[in-house]
mmCIF file of C-alpha atoms in Angstrom:
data_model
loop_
_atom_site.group_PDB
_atom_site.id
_atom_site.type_symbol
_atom_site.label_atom_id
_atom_site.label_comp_id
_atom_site.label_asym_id
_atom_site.label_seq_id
_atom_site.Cartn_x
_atom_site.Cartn_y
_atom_site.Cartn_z
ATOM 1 C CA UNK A 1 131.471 -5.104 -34.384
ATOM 2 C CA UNK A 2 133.051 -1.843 -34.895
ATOM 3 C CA UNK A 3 135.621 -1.168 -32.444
ATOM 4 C CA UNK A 4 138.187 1.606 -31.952
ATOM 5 C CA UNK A 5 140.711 0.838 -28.958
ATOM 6 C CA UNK A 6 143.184 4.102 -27.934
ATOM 7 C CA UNK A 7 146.487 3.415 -25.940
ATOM 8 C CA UNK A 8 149.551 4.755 -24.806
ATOM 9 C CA UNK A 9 148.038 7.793 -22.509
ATOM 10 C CA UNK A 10 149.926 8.542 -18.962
ATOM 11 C CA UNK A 11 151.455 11.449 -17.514
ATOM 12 C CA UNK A 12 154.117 13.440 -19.408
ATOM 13 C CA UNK A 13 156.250 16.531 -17.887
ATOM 14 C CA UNK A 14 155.229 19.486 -19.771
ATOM 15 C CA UNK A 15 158.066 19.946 -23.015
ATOM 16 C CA UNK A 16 157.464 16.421 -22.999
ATOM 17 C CA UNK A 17 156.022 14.122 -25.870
ATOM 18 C CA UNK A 18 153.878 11.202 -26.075
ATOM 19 C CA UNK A 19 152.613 8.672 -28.778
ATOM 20 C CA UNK A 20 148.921 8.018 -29.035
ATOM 21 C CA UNK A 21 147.677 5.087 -30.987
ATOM 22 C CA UNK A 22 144.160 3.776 -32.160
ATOM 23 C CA UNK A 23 143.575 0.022 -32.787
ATOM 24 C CA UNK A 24 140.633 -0.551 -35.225
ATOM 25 C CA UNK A 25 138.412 -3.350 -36.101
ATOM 26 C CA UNK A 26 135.028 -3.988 -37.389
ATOM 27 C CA UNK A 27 135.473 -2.385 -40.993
ATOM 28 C CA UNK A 28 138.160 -1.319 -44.032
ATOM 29 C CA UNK A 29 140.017 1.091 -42.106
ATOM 30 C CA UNK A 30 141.886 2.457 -45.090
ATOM 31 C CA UNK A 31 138.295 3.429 -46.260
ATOM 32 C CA UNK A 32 137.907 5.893 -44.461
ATOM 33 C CA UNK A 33 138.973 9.456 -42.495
ATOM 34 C CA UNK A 34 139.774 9.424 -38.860
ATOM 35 C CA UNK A 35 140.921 12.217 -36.505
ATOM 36 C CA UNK A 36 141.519 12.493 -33.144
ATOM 37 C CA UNK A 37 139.006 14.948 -30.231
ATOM 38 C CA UNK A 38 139.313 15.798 -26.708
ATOM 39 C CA UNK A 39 138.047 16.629 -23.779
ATOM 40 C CA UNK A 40 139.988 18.330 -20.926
ATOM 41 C CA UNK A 41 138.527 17.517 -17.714
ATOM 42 C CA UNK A 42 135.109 19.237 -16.764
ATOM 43 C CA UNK A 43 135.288 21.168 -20.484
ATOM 44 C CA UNK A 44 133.639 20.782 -23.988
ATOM 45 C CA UNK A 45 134.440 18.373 -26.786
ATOM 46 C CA UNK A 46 137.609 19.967 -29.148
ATOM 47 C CA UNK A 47 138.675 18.598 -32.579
ATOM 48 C CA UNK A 48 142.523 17.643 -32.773
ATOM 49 C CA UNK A 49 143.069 16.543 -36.248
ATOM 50 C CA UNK A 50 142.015 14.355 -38.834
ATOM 51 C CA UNK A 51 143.540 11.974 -41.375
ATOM 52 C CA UNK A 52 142.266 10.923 -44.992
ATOM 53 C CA UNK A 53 141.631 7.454 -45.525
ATOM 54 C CA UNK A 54 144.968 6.645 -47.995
ATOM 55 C CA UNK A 55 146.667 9.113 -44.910
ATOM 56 C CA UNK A 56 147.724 11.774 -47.643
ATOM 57 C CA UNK A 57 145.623 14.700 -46.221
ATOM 58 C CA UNK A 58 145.861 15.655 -42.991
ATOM 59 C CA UNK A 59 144.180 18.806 -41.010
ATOM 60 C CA UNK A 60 145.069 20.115 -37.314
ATOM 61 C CA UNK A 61 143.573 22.490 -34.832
ATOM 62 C CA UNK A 62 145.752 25.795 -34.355
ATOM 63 C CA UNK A 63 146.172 24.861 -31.198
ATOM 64 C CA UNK A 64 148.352 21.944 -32.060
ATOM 65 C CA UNK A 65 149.509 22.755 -35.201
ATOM 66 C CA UNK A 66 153.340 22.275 -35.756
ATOM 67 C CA UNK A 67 153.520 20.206 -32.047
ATOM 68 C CA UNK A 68 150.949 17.020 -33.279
ATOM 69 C CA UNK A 69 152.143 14.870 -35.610
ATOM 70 C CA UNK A 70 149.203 12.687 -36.737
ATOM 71 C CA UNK A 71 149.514 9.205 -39.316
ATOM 72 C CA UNK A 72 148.087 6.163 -39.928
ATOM 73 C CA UNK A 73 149.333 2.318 -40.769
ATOM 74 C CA UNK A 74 146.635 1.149 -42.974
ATOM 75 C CA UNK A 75 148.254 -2.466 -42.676
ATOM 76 C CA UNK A 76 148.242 -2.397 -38.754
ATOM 77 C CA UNK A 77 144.767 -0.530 -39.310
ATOM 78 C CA UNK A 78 146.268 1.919 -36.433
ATOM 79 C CA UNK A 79 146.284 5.378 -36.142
ATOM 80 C CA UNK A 80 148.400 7.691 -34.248
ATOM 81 C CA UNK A 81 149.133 10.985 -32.888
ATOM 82 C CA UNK A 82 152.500 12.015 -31.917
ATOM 83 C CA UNK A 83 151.955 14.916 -29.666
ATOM 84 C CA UNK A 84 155.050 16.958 -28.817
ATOM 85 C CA UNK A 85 155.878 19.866 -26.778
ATOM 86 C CA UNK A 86 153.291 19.487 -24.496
ATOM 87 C CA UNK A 87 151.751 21.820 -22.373
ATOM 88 C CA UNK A 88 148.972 21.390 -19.300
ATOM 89 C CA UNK A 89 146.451 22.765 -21.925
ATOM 90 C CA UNK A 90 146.681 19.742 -23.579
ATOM 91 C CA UNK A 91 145.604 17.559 -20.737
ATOM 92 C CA UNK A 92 142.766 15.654 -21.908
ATOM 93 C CA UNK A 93 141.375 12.257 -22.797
ATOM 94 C CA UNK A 94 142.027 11.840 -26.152
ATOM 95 C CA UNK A 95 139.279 10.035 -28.427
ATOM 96 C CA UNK A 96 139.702 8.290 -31.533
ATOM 97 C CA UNK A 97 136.801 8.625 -34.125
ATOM 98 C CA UNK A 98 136.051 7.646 -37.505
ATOM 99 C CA UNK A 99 134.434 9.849 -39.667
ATOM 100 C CA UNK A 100 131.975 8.205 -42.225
ATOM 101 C CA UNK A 101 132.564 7.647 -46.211
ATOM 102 C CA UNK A 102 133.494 10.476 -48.450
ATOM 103 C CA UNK A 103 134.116 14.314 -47.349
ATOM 104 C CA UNK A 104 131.705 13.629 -44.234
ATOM 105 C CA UNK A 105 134.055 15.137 -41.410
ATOM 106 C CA UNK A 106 131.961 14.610 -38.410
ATOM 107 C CA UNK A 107 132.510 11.407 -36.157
ATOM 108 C CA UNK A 108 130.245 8.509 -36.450
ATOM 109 C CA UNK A 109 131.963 6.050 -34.255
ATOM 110 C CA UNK A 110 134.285 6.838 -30.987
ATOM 111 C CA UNK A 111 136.412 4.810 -29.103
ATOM 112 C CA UNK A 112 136.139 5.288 -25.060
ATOM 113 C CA UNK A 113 139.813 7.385 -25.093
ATOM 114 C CA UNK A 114 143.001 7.539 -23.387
ATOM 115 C CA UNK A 115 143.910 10.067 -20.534
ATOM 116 C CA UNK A 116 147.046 12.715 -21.005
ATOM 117 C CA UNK A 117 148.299 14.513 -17.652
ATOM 118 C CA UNK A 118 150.430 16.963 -18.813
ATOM 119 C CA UNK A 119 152.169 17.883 -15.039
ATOM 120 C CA UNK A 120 155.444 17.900 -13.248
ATOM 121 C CA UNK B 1 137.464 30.686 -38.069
ATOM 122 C CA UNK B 2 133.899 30.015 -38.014
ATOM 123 C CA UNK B 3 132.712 29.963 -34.282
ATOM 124 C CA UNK B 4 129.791 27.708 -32.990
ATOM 125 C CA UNK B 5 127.891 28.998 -29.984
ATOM 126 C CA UNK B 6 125.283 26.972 -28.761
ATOM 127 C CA UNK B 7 122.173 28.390 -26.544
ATOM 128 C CA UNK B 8 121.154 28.106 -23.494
ATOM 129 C CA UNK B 9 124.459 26.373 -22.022
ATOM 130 C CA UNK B 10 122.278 24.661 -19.408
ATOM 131 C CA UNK B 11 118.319 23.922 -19.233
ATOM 132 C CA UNK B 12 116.151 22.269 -16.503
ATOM 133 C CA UNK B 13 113.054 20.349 -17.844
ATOM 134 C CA UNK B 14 110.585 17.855 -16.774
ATOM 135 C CA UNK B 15 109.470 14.891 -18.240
ATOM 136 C CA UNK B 16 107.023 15.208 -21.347
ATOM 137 C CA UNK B 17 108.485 18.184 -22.054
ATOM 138 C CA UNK B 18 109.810 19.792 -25.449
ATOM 139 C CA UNK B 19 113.362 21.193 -25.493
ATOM 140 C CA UNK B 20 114.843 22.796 -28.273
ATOM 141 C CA UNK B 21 118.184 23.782 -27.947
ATOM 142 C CA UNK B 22 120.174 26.397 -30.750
ATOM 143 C CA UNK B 23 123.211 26.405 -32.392
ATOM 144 C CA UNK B 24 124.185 29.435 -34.104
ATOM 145 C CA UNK B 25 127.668 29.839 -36.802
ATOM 146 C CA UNK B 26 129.353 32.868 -37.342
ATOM 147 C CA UNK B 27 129.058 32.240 -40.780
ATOM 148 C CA UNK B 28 127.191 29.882 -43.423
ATOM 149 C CA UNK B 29 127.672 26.652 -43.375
ATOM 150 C CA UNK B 30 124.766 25.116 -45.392
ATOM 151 C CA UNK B 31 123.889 22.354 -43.524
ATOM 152 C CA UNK B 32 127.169 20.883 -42.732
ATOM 153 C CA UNK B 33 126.444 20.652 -39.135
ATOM 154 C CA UNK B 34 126.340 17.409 -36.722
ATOM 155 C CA UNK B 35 124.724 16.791 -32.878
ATOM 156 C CA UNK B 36 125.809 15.019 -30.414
ATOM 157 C CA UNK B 37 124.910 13.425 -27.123
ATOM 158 C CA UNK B 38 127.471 12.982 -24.150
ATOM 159 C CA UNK B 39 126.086 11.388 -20.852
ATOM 160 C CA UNK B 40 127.734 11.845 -17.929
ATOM 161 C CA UNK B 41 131.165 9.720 -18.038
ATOM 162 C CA UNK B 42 130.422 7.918 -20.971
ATOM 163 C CA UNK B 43 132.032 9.025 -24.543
ATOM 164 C CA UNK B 44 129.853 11.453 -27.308
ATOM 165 C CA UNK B 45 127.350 10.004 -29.181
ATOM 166 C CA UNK B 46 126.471 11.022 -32.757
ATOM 167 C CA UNK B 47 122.396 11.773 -32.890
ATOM 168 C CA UNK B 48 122.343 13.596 -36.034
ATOM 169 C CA UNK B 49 124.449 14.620 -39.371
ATOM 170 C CA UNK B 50 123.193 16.823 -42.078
ATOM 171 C CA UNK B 51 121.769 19.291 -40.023
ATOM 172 C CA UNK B 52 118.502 17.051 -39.842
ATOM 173 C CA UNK B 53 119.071 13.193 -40.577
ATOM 174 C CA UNK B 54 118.790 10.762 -37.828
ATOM 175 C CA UNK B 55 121.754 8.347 -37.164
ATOM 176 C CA UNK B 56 120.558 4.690 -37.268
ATOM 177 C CA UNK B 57 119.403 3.962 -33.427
ATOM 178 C CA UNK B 58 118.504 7.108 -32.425
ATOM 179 C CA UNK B 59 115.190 7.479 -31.036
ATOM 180 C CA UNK B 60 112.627 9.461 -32.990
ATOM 181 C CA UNK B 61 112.145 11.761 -30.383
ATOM 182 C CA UNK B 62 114.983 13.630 -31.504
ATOM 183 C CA UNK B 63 115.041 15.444 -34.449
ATOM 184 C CA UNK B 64 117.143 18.685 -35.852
ATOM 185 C CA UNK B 65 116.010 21.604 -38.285
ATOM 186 C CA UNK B 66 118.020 24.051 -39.833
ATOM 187 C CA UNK B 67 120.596 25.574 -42.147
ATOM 188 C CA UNK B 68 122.759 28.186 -43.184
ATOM 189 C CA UNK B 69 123.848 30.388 -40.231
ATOM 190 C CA UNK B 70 120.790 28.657 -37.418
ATOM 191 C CA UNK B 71 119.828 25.369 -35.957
ATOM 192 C CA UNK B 72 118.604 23.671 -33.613
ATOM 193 C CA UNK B 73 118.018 20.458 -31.639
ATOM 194 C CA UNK B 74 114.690 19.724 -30.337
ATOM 195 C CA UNK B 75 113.688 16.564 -27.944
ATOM 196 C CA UNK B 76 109.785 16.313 -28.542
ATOM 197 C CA UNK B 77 109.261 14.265 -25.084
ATOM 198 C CA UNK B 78 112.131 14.917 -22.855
ATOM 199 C CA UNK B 79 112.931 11.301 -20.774
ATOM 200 C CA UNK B 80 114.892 10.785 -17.407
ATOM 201 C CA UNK B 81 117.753 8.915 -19.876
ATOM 202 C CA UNK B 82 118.197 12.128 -21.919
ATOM 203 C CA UNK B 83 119.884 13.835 -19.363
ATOM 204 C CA UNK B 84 123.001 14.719 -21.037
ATOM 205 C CA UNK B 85 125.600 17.412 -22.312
ATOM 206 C CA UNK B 86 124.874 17.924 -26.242
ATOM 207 C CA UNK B 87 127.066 19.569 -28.600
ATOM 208 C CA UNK B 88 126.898 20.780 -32.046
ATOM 209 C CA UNK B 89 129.671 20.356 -34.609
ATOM 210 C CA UNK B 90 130.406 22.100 -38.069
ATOM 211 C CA UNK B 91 131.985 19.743 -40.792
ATOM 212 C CA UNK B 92 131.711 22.003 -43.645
ATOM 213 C CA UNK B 93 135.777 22.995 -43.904
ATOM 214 C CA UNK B 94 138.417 22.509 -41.521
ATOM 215 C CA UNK B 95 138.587 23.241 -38.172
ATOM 216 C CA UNK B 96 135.276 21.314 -37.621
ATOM 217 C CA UNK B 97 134.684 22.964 -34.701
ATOM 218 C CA UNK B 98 132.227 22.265 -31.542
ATOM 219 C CA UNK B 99 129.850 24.308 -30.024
ATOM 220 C CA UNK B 100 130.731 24.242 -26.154
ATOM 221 C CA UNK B 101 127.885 22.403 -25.101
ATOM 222 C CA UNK B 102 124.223 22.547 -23.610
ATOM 223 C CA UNK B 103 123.999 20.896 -20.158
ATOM 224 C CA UNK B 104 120.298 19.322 -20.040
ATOM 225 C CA UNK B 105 119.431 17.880 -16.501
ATOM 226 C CA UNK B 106 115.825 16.863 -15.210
ATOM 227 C CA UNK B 107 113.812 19.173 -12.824
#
């Protein structure tokens, strides 16, 4: 069975930085793309970034560019997002999903997420 | 950027009935466009990728039309477990943006 498992969410002081990461199981994880979405609470569904399968190409939002860091350990099948400088805007949970083979960048799969409080 | 904006952003319907729900980009984008199902507190679900193909599992009642610029969603036979928040999605280049949602709820 497919799974994808996110850790390490909590509550960060804004200026503050955290590490997401994204267990997966259930298929070839170096196969394929996966990016990270959120949702702040009570609001729509917003696109983070994504990372090719080999982890070569990588795409943000403008609204984290230069602040999120994301990568991938192909041999841990893990992803991560190292999210920096953090603001309340980017209090969210944070979702891991795959996208499916080739350049298919929508989100087939989803783990449940992981909640950031950005707050002093 | 290309925007998504999604129409109505919440509808009331009984059960039997047909909903169609639109999904407009500010530009072309073939028909690069996904849908997706969120129920309250529970994560998104994909229902349907290339503007009209149904993902495995998801019920027939569903289907999606479109492409270029307009699209929509339509539930033929709307049922008490559709109530839901959907959202449409562009994949065709980077951002892949959403479309902020249509809030469906049962009269």
């Amino acid at each position: 069975e497919l799974q994808l498992v996110e850790s390490g969410g909590g509550l960060v002081q804004p200026g503050g930085s955290l590490r997401l990461s994204c267990a997966a199981s259930g298929f070839t994880f170096s196969n394929y793309a996966v990016s990270w979405v959120r949702q702040a609470p009570g609001k729509g569904v917003e696109w983070v970034s994504t990372i090719g399968g080999g982890g070569i190409s990588t795409y943000y939002a403008d609204s984290v560019k230069g602040r999120f860091t994301i990568s991938r350990d192909n041999s841990k099948n893990t992803l991560y997002l190292q999210m920096n400088s953090l603001t309340a805007e980017d209090t969210a949970v944070y979702y891991c999903a795959k996208c499916p083979r080739g350049y298919n960048w929508y989100f087939d799969y989803w783990g449940q997420g992981t909640l950031v409080t950005v707050s002093s | 950027d290309i925007q998504m904006t999604q129409s109505p952003s919440s509808l009331s319907a009984s059960v039997g009935d047909r909903v169609t729900i639109t999904c407009r980009a500010s530009q072309g984008i073939s028909n690069y466009l996904a849908w997706y199902q969120q129920k309250p507190g529970k994560v998104p679900k994909l229902l349907i990728f290339a503007a009209s193909t149904l993902q495995s599992g998801v019920p027939s009642r569903f289907s999606g039309s479109g492409s270029g610029t307009d699209f929509t969603l339509t539930i033929s036979s709307l049922q008490p477990e559709d109530v839901a928040t959907y959202y449409c999605q562009k994949y065709n280049t980077a951002p892949w943006t959403f479309g902020q949602g249509t809030k469906v709820e049962m009269k």
